[in-house]
Amino acid sequence: MSKKKEFLNSGVTKLAFSFDALDPIRQLYYDILDNNLHPSVDIGIKAHEDYSDEFKSVSMRWYFAKSPDAIKIFRDVLDGCELALSRDIIGKSRNTMRVVQANIIETIGSYPTGRWHSDFHHTKLGTNESGTLLTPLFPFQPYFGGLETTSAHREEYDAYDELATVHKYQEGQGILFDGTSTIHRTQSYKAYPGDKRILVCWQFGCTRDELQPVLTEVGENNGDPMFFHEHDYA
């Protein structure tokens, strides 16, 4: 089965790529920690919401692109390796399927059972109009949690757990899923207090003119800006 057909049928597919291709994003992460970013590379930071008592002890941060030069780092890495296939898998045209948001997700220590959700939920966004790609940025401990997805439909809340599948993260493999229709969550796991589980996340949207206001609204809701301009590498 082709990757595109698998994505359309199940809402999830996986792509192999060279782990070394992530080096520019690793350097970006180091520069963030060292407070050594170029002035044009604007990175925002947001923390995990404490929506239950279990999450009061969770240390989770998103380092997200806030400027064109910041999103360019993520786009250039993707377009320069096998992960570029993502833009052909999602949607109908790679010319309008673009990385509109990107971030580094850092979790320190353990993670409890989280909420099921979708990344780009909007009544005017349909299946195959958005996507999320996740992959480890650094060597991944075997006890770290993977990605849980469910084949249940959005309104079938009681079936989410029963129809769940766990996708284990691997170095040099990206997990691509539909940003609107694939309900998912982080798999819970126990880790040592200082362990860092770090993922790279690219988020794709169909940037046709009529969908840009919809995506802008999604971005306002999740706190990240949206970037609609063309990729340097078409």
PDB file of C-alpha atoms in Angstrom:
ATOM      1  CA  MET A   1       0.000   0.000   0.000  1.00  0.00           C
ATOM      2  CA  SER A   2       1.338   3.456  -0.867  1.00  0.00           C
ATOM      3  CA  LYS A   3       2.040   5.960   1.920  1.00  0.00           C
ATOM      4  CA  LYS A   4      -0.651   8.271   0.560  1.00  0.00           C
ATOM      5  CA  LYS A   5      -3.264   5.521   0.458  1.00  0.00           C
ATOM      6  CA  GLU A   6      -2.328   4.415   3.987  1.00  0.00           C
ATOM      7  CA  PHE A   7      -2.664   8.009   5.196  1.00  0.00           C
ATOM      8  CA  LEU A   8      -6.066   8.406   3.542  1.00  0.00           C
ATOM      9  CA  ASN A   9      -7.338   5.046   4.811  1.00  0.00           C
ATOM     10  CA  SER A  10      -6.102   5.123   8.408  1.00  0.00           C
ATOM     11  CA  GLY A  11      -5.101   8.746   9.034  1.00  0.00           C
ATOM     12  CA  VAL A  12      -1.521   7.684   9.897  1.00  0.00           C
ATOM     13  CA  THR A  13       1.624   6.684   8.013  1.00  0.00           C
ATOM     14  CA  LYS A  14       5.357   6.516   8.763  1.00  0.00           C
ATOM     15  CA  LEU A  15       8.349   7.850   6.839  1.00  0.00           C
ATOM     16  CA  ALA A  16      11.991   6.797   7.136  1.00  0.00           C
ATOM     17  CA  PHE A  17      14.693   9.451   6.780  1.00  0.00           C
ATOM     18  CA  SER A  18      18.312  10.197   7.691  1.00  0.00           C
ATOM     19  CA  PHE A  19      18.555  11.010  11.409  1.00  0.00           C
ATOM     20  CA  ASP A  20      21.477  13.350  10.641  1.00  0.00           C
ATOM     21  CA  ALA A  21      19.114  15.566   8.642  1.00  0.00           C
ATOM     22  CA  LEU A  22      17.853  16.984  11.955  1.00  0.00           C
ATOM     23  CA  ASP A  23      21.226  18.574  12.825  1.00  0.00           C
ATOM     24  CA  PRO A  24      20.067  22.180  12.111  1.00  0.00           C
ATOM     25  CA  ILE A  25      17.118  21.719  14.476  1.00  0.00           C
ATOM     26  CA  ARG A  26      19.398  20.205  17.123  1.00  0.00           C
ATOM     27  CA  GLN A  27      21.582  23.303  16.822  1.00  0.00           C
ATOM     28  CA  LEU A  28      18.467  25.459  17.123  1.00  0.00           C
ATOM     29  CA  TYR A  29      17.566  23.652  20.358  1.00  0.00           C
ATOM     30  CA  TYR A  30      21.056  24.220  21.770  1.00  0.00           C
ATOM     31  CA  ASP A  31      20.887  27.899  20.778  1.00  0.00           C
ATOM     32  CA  ILE A  32      17.530  28.225  22.559  1.00  0.00           C
ATOM     33  CA  LEU A  33      18.968  26.745  25.756  1.00  0.00           C
ATOM     34  CA  ASP A  34      22.091  28.935  25.506  1.00  0.00           C
ATOM     35  CA  ASN A  35      20.048  32.060  24.715  1.00  0.00           C
ATOM     36  CA  ASN A  36      22.147  32.379  21.564  1.00  0.00           C
ATOM     37  CA  LEU A  37      19.517  32.824  18.856  1.00  0.00           C
ATOM     38  CA  HIS A  38      20.029  35.169  15.905  1.00  0.00           C
ATOM     39  CA  PRO A  39      17.722  38.197  16.346  1.00  0.00           C
ATOM     40  CA  SER A  40      15.708  37.194  13.267  1.00  0.00           C
ATOM     41  CA  VAL A  41      15.018  33.708  14.657  1.00  0.00           C
ATOM     42  CA  ASP A  42      12.135  34.330  17.034  1.00  0.00           C
ATOM     43  CA  ILE A  43      11.117  31.336  19.148  1.00  0.00           C
ATOM     44  CA  GLY A  44       8.157  31.385  21.515  1.00  0.00           C
ATOM     45  CA  ILE A  45       7.739  29.173  24.567  1.00  0.00           C
ATOM     46  CA  LYS A  46       4.568  27.763  26.040  1.00  0.00           C
ATOM     47  CA  ALA A  47       4.027  25.238  28.831  1.00  0.00           C
ATOM     48  CA  HIS A  48       1.603  22.361  29.278  1.00  0.00           C
ATOM     49  CA  GLU A  49      -1.762  23.242  30.795  1.00  0.00           C
ATOM     50  CA  ASP A  50      -2.472  21.934  34.305  1.00  0.00           C
ATOM     51  CA  TYR A  51      -5.918  20.621  33.446  1.00  0.00           C
ATOM     52  CA  SER A  52      -5.888  18.009  36.224  1.00  0.00           C
ATOM     53  CA  ASP A  53      -3.999  17.353  39.465  1.00  0.00           C
ATOM     54  CA  GLU A  54      -1.883  14.731  37.692  1.00  0.00           C
ATOM     55  CA  PHE A  55      -0.462  17.365  35.367  1.00  0.00           C
ATOM     56  CA  LYS A  56       0.625  19.828  38.046  1.00  0.00           C
ATOM     57  CA  SER A  57       3.981  18.045  38.189  1.00  0.00           C
ATOM     58  CA  VAL A  58       4.425  17.693  34.401  1.00  0.00           C
ATOM     59  CA  SER A  59       7.331  19.611  32.884  1.00  0.00           C
ATOM     60  CA  MET A  60       6.491  20.025  29.209  1.00  0.00           C
ATOM     61  CA  ARG A  61       7.400  22.896  26.885  1.00  0.00           C
ATOM     62  CA  TRP A  62       6.819  23.786  23.267  1.00  0.00           C
ATOM     63  CA  TYR A  63       9.473  25.926  21.578  1.00  0.00           C
ATOM     64  CA  PHE A  64       7.585  27.242  18.568  1.00  0.00           C
ATOM     65  CA  ALA A  65       8.535  29.239  15.462  1.00  0.00           C
ATOM     66  CA  LYS A  66       7.412  32.870  15.675  1.00  0.00           C
ATOM     67  CA  SER A  67       9.207  34.430  12.687  1.00  0.00           C
ATOM     68  CA  PRO A  68       9.800  33.622   9.000  1.00  0.00           C
ATOM     69  CA  ASP A  69      13.472  32.846   9.672  1.00  0.00           C
ATOM     70  CA  ALA A  70      12.500  30.475  12.482  1.00  0.00           C
ATOM     71  CA  ILE A  71       9.960  28.545  10.390  1.00  0.00           C
ATOM     72  CA  LYS A  72      12.518  28.435   7.573  1.00  0.00           C
ATOM     73  CA  ILE A  73      14.854  26.272   9.687  1.00  0.00           C
ATOM     74  CA  PHE A  74      12.136  23.637  10.126  1.00  0.00           C
ATOM     75  CA  ARG A  75      10.950  23.870   6.505  1.00  0.00           C
ATOM     76  CA  ASP A  76      14.465  23.567   5.063  1.00  0.00           C
ATOM     77  CA  VAL A  77      15.201  20.443   7.120  1.00  0.00           C
ATOM     78  CA  LEU A  78      11.974  18.823   5.975  1.00  0.00           C
ATOM     79  CA  ASP A  79      12.403  19.785   2.316  1.00  0.00           C
ATOM     80  CA  GLY A  80      16.039  18.651   2.331  1.00  0.00           C
ATOM     81  CA  CYS A  81      15.358  15.028   3.270  1.00  0.00           C
ATOM     82  CA  GLU A  82      12.931  12.172   2.724  1.00  0.00           C
ATOM     83  CA  LEU A  83      10.354  13.836   4.979  1.00  0.00           C
ATOM     84  CA  ALA A  84       9.543  16.186   2.089  1.00  0.00           C
ATOM     85  CA  LEU A  85       7.244  13.398   0.873  1.00  0.00           C
ATOM     86  CA  SER A  86       4.790  14.582   3.550  1.00  0.00           C
ATOM     87  CA  ARG A  87       3.749  17.471   1.298  1.00  0.00           C
ATOM     88  CA  ASP A  88       2.778  15.002  -1.437  1.00  0.00           C
ATOM     89  CA  ILE A  89       0.924  12.678   0.933  1.00  0.00           C
ATOM     90  CA  ILE A  90      -1.366  15.270   2.527  1.00  0.00           C
ATOM     91  CA  GLY A  91      -3.831  17.156   0.358  1.00  0.00           C
ATOM     92  CA  LYS A  92      -4.077  17.454  -3.390  1.00  0.00           C
ATOM     93  CA  SER A  93      -1.121  19.710  -4.241  1.00  0.00           C
ATOM     94  CA  ARG A  94       2.309  20.132  -2.657  1.00  0.00           C
ATOM     95  CA  ASN A  95       2.272  23.736  -3.904  1.00  0.00           C
ATOM     96  CA  THR A  96      -0.397  24.670  -1.366  1.00  0.00           C
ATOM     97  CA  MET A  97       0.461  22.082   1.329  1.00  0.00           C
ATOM     98  CA  ARG A  98       2.963  23.944   3.492  1.00  0.00           C
ATOM     99  CA  VAL A  99       4.491  23.804   6.951  1.00  0.00           C
ATOM    100  CA  VAL A 100       2.410  26.474   8.687  1.00  0.00           C
ATOM    101  CA  GLN A 101       3.625  25.831  12.248  1.00  0.00           C
ATOM    102  CA  ALA A 102       6.621  24.025  13.742  1.00  0.00           C
ATOM    103  CA  ASN A 103       8.024  23.422  17.193  1.00  0.00           C
ATOM    104  CA  ILE A 104      10.300  21.413  19.447  1.00  0.00           C
ATOM    105  CA  ILE A 105       8.434  19.559  22.216  1.00  0.00           C
ATOM    106  CA  GLU A 106      10.403  18.939  25.408  1.00  0.00           C
ATOM    107  CA  THR A 107       9.084  16.744  28.208  1.00  0.00           C
ATOM    108  CA  ILE A 108      11.210  16.232  31.341  1.00  0.00           C
ATOM    109  CA  GLY A 109      10.474  13.217  33.524  1.00  0.00           C
ATOM    110  CA  SER A 110       7.276  11.174  33.437  1.00  0.00           C
ATOM    111  CA  TYR A 111       3.973  11.834  31.677  1.00  0.00           C
ATOM    112  CA  PRO A 112       0.522  10.710  32.918  1.00  0.00           C
ATOM    113  CA  THR A 113      -2.504   9.712  30.858  1.00  0.00           C
ATOM    114  CA  GLY A 114      -3.420  12.727  28.737  1.00  0.00           C
ATOM    115  CA  ARG A 115      -6.468  14.008  26.894  1.00  0.00           C
ATOM    116  CA  TRP A 116      -7.518  12.788  23.491  1.00  0.00           C
ATOM    117  CA  HIS A 117      -7.524  15.646  20.969  1.00  0.00           C
ATOM    118  CA  SER A 118      -6.830  16.674  17.391  1.00  0.00           C
ATOM    119  CA  ASP A 119      -4.373  19.428  16.483  1.00  0.00           C
ATOM    120  CA  PHE A 120      -6.318  21.397  13.857  1.00  0.00           C
ATOM    121  CA  HIS A 121      -9.955  21.019  14.849  1.00  0.00           C
ATOM    122  CA  HIS A 122     -12.326  23.380  13.029  1.00  0.00           C
ATOM    123  CA  THR A 123     -15.748  22.872  11.473  1.00  0.00           C
ATOM    124  CA  LYS A 124     -14.458  24.268   8.167  1.00  0.00           C
ATOM    125  CA  LEU A 125     -11.404  21.980   8.010  1.00  0.00           C
ATOM    126  CA  GLY A 126     -11.881  18.539   6.526  1.00  0.00           C
ATOM    127  CA  THR A 127      -9.938  15.308   6.322  1.00  0.00           C
ATOM    128  CA  ASN A 128      -6.743  15.527   4.258  1.00  0.00           C
ATOM    129  CA  GLU A 129      -6.433  19.306   4.619  1.00  0.00           C
ATOM    130  CA  SER A 130      -3.937  19.372   7.492  1.00  0.00           C
ATOM    131  CA  GLY A 131      -1.326  17.130   9.058  1.00  0.00           C
ATOM    132  CA  THR A 132       1.161  16.707  11.892  1.00  0.00           C
ATOM    133  CA  LEU A 133       4.583  15.049  11.597  1.00  0.00           C
ATOM    134  CA  LEU A 134       6.446  13.977  14.751  1.00  0.00           C
ATOM    135  CA  THR A 135       9.882  12.426  15.211  1.00  0.00           C
ATOM    136  CA  PRO A 136      12.530  12.193  17.983  1.00  0.00           C
ATOM    137  CA  LEU A 137      15.176  14.920  17.879  1.00  0.00           C
ATOM    138  CA  PHE A 138      17.684  12.940  19.984  1.00  0.00           C
ATOM    139  CA  PRO A 139      18.227   9.249  20.809  1.00  0.00           C
ATOM    140  CA  PHE A 140      14.979   7.947  22.273  1.00  0.00           C
ATOM    141  CA  GLN A 141      14.782   5.867  25.441  1.00  0.00           C
ATOM    142  CA  PRO A 142      12.770   2.631  25.019  1.00  0.00           C
ATOM    143  CA  TYR A 143      10.607   3.454  28.055  1.00  0.00           C
ATOM    144  CA  PHE A 144       9.483   6.832  26.675  1.00  0.00           C
ATOM    145  CA  GLY A 145       5.868   6.992  25.579  1.00  0.00           C
ATOM    146  CA  GLY A 146       4.873   6.834  21.946  1.00  0.00           C
ATOM    147  CA  LEU A 147       1.912   8.275  20.078  1.00  0.00           C
ATOM    148  CA  GLU A 148      -1.559   6.885  20.703  1.00  0.00           C
ATOM    149  CA  THR A 149      -4.164   7.271  17.978  1.00  0.00           C
ATOM    150  CA  THR A 150      -7.724   6.005  17.876  1.00  0.00           C
ATOM    151  CA  SER A 151      -9.760   4.866  14.907  1.00  0.00           C
ATOM    152  CA  ALA A 152     -12.945   6.038  16.644  1.00  0.00           C
ATOM    153  CA  HIS A 153     -14.771   8.990  15.151  1.00  0.00           C
ATOM    154  CA  ARG A 154     -14.741  12.286  17.012  1.00  0.00           C
ATOM    155  CA  GLU A 155     -18.219  11.826  18.485  1.00  0.00           C
ATOM    156  CA  GLU A 156     -17.515   8.234  19.653  1.00  0.00           C
ATOM    157  CA  TYR A 157     -15.898   9.298  22.938  1.00  0.00           C
ATOM    158  CA  ASP A 158     -16.529   6.010  24.733  1.00  0.00           C
ATOM    159  CA  ALA A 159     -14.673   4.066  22.031  1.00  0.00           C
ATOM    160  CA  TYR A 160     -11.444   6.115  22.011  1.00  0.00           C
ATOM    161  CA  ASP A 161      -9.540   3.839  24.398  1.00  0.00           C
ATOM    162  CA  GLU A 162     -10.951   0.597  23.003  1.00  0.00           C
ATOM    163  CA  LEU A 163      -9.938   1.468  19.420  1.00  0.00           C
ATOM    164  CA  ALA A 164      -6.522   2.913  20.315  1.00  0.00           C
ATOM    165  CA  THR A 165      -3.221   2.015  18.644  1.00  0.00           C
ATOM    166  CA  VAL A 166       0.238   2.840  20.029  1.00  0.00           C
ATOM    167  CA  HIS A 167       2.877   3.989  17.549  1.00  0.00           C
ATOM    168  CA  LYS A 168       6.402   3.772  18.963  1.00  0.00           C
ATOM    169  CA  TYR A 169       8.787   6.582  18.045  1.00  0.00           C
ATOM    170  CA  GLN A 170      12.039   5.598  16.361  1.00  0.00           C
ATOM    171  CA  GLU A 171      15.112   7.612  15.483  1.00  0.00           C
ATOM    172  CA  GLY A 172      15.048   8.316  11.757  1.00  0.00           C
ATOM    173  CA  GLN A 173      11.316   7.700  11.402  1.00  0.00           C
ATOM    174  CA  GLY A 174       8.574  10.320  11.274  1.00  0.00           C
ATOM    175  CA  ILE A 175       4.948   9.606  12.169  1.00  0.00           C
ATOM    176  CA  LEU A 176       2.573  11.560   9.944  1.00  0.00           C
ATOM    177  CA  PHE A 177      -1.115  11.831  10.818  1.00  0.00           C
ATOM    178  CA  ASP A 178      -4.141  13.834   9.778  1.00  0.00           C
ATOM    179  CA  GLY A 179      -4.227  17.050  11.791  1.00  0.00           C
ATOM    180  CA  THR A 180      -8.010  17.333  11.817  1.00  0.00           C
ATOM    181  CA  SER A 181      -9.527  13.861  11.793  1.00  0.00           C
ATOM    182  CA  THR A 182      -6.940  11.768  13.689  1.00  0.00           C
ATOM    183  CA  ILE A 183      -7.696  11.850  17.415  1.00  0.00           C
ATOM    184  CA  HIS A 184      -4.523  11.217  19.406  1.00  0.00           C
ATOM    185  CA  ARG A 185      -2.587  11.744  22.630  1.00  0.00           C
ATOM    186  CA  THR A 186       0.848  11.157  24.153  1.00  0.00           C
ATOM    187  CA  GLN A 187       1.185   7.642  25.561  1.00  0.00           C
ATOM    188  CA  SER A 188       1.699   7.799  29.339  1.00  0.00           C
ATOM    189  CA  TYR A 189       5.070   6.627  30.649  1.00  0.00           C
ATOM    190  CA  LYS A 190       7.383   6.584  33.654  1.00  0.00           C
ATOM    191  CA  ALA A 191      10.853   8.101  33.330  1.00  0.00           C
ATOM    192  CA  TYR A 192      13.692   9.307  35.530  1.00  0.00           C
ATOM    193  CA  PRO A 193      13.223  12.879  36.807  1.00  0.00           C
ATOM    194  CA  GLY A 194      15.954  14.344  34.579  1.00  0.00           C
ATOM    195  CA  ASP A 195      15.100  12.429  31.407  1.00  0.00           C
ATOM    196  CA  LYS A 196      14.338  14.608  28.398  1.00  0.00           C
ATOM    197  CA  ARG A 197      11.962  13.298  25.744  1.00  0.00           C
ATOM    198  CA  ILE A 198      12.327  15.696  22.820  1.00  0.00           C
ATOM    199  CA  LEU A 199      10.346  15.623  19.585  1.00  0.00           C
ATOM    200  CA  VAL A 200      10.289  17.766  16.477  1.00  0.00           C
ATOM    201  CA  CYS A 201       6.840  18.697  15.230  1.00  0.00           C
ATOM    202  CA  TRP A 202       5.929  20.029  11.786  1.00  0.00           C
ATOM    203  CA  GLN A 203       2.316  21.036  11.213  1.00  0.00           C
ATOM    204  CA  PHE A 204       0.935  21.272   7.703  1.00  0.00           C
ATOM    205  CA  GLY A 205      -2.045  23.116   6.345  1.00  0.00           C
ATOM    206  CA  CYS A 206      -3.636  23.531   2.945  1.00  0.00           C
ATOM    207  CA  THR A 207      -2.999  27.229   2.260  1.00  0.00           C
ATOM    208  CA  ARG A 208      -5.662  27.833  -0.362  1.00  0.00           C
ATOM    209  CA  ASP A 209      -6.996  31.378   0.020  1.00  0.00           C
ATOM    210  CA  GLU A 210     -10.337  30.282   1.463  1.00  0.00           C
ATOM    211  CA  LEU A 211      -8.672  28.170   4.176  1.00  0.00           C
ATOM    212  CA  GLN A 212      -6.174  30.759   5.412  1.00  0.00           C
ATOM    213  CA  PRO A 213      -8.706  32.537   7.696  1.00  0.00           C
ATOM    214  CA  VAL A 214      -9.686  29.142   9.113  1.00  0.00           C
ATOM    215  CA  LEU A 215      -6.075  28.206   9.835  1.00  0.00           C
ATOM    216  CA  THR A 216      -5.448  31.646  11.321  1.00  0.00           C
ATOM    217  CA  GLU A 217      -8.291  31.028  13.773  1.00  0.00           C
ATOM    218  CA  VAL A 218      -6.829  27.628  14.674  1.00  0.00           C
ATOM    219  CA  GLY A 219      -3.464  29.307  15.302  1.00  0.00           C
ATOM    220  CA  GLU A 220      -5.035  31.919  17.539  1.00  0.00           C
ATOM    221  CA  ASN A 221      -6.696  29.161  19.558  1.00  0.00           C
ATOM    222  CA  ASN A 222      -3.512  27.143  20.065  1.00  0.00           C
ATOM    223  CA  GLY A 223      -1.271  30.169  20.631  1.00  0.00           C
ATOM    224  CA  ASP A 224       1.102  29.758  17.670  1.00  0.00           C
ATOM    225  CA  PRO A 225       1.316  32.019  14.601  1.00  0.00           C
ATOM    226  CA  MET A 226       0.587  30.581  11.144  1.00  0.00           C
ATOM    227  CA  PHE A 227       2.928  30.987   8.165  1.00  0.00           C
ATOM    228  CA  PHE A 228       1.340  30.765   4.721  1.00  0.00           C
ATOM    229  CA  HIS A 229       4.147  31.956   2.414  1.00  0.00           C
ATOM    230  CA  GLU A 230       5.711  29.536  -0.077  1.00  0.00           C
ATOM    231  CA  HIS A 231       8.546  27.215   0.872  1.00  0.00           C
ATOM    232  CA  ASP A 232      11.977  28.145  -0.473  1.00  0.00           C
ATOM    233  CA  TYR A 233      12.106  24.663  -1.989  1.00  0.00           C
ATOM    234  CA  ALA A 234       8.910  24.088  -3.941  1.00  0.00           C
TER     235      ALA A 234
END
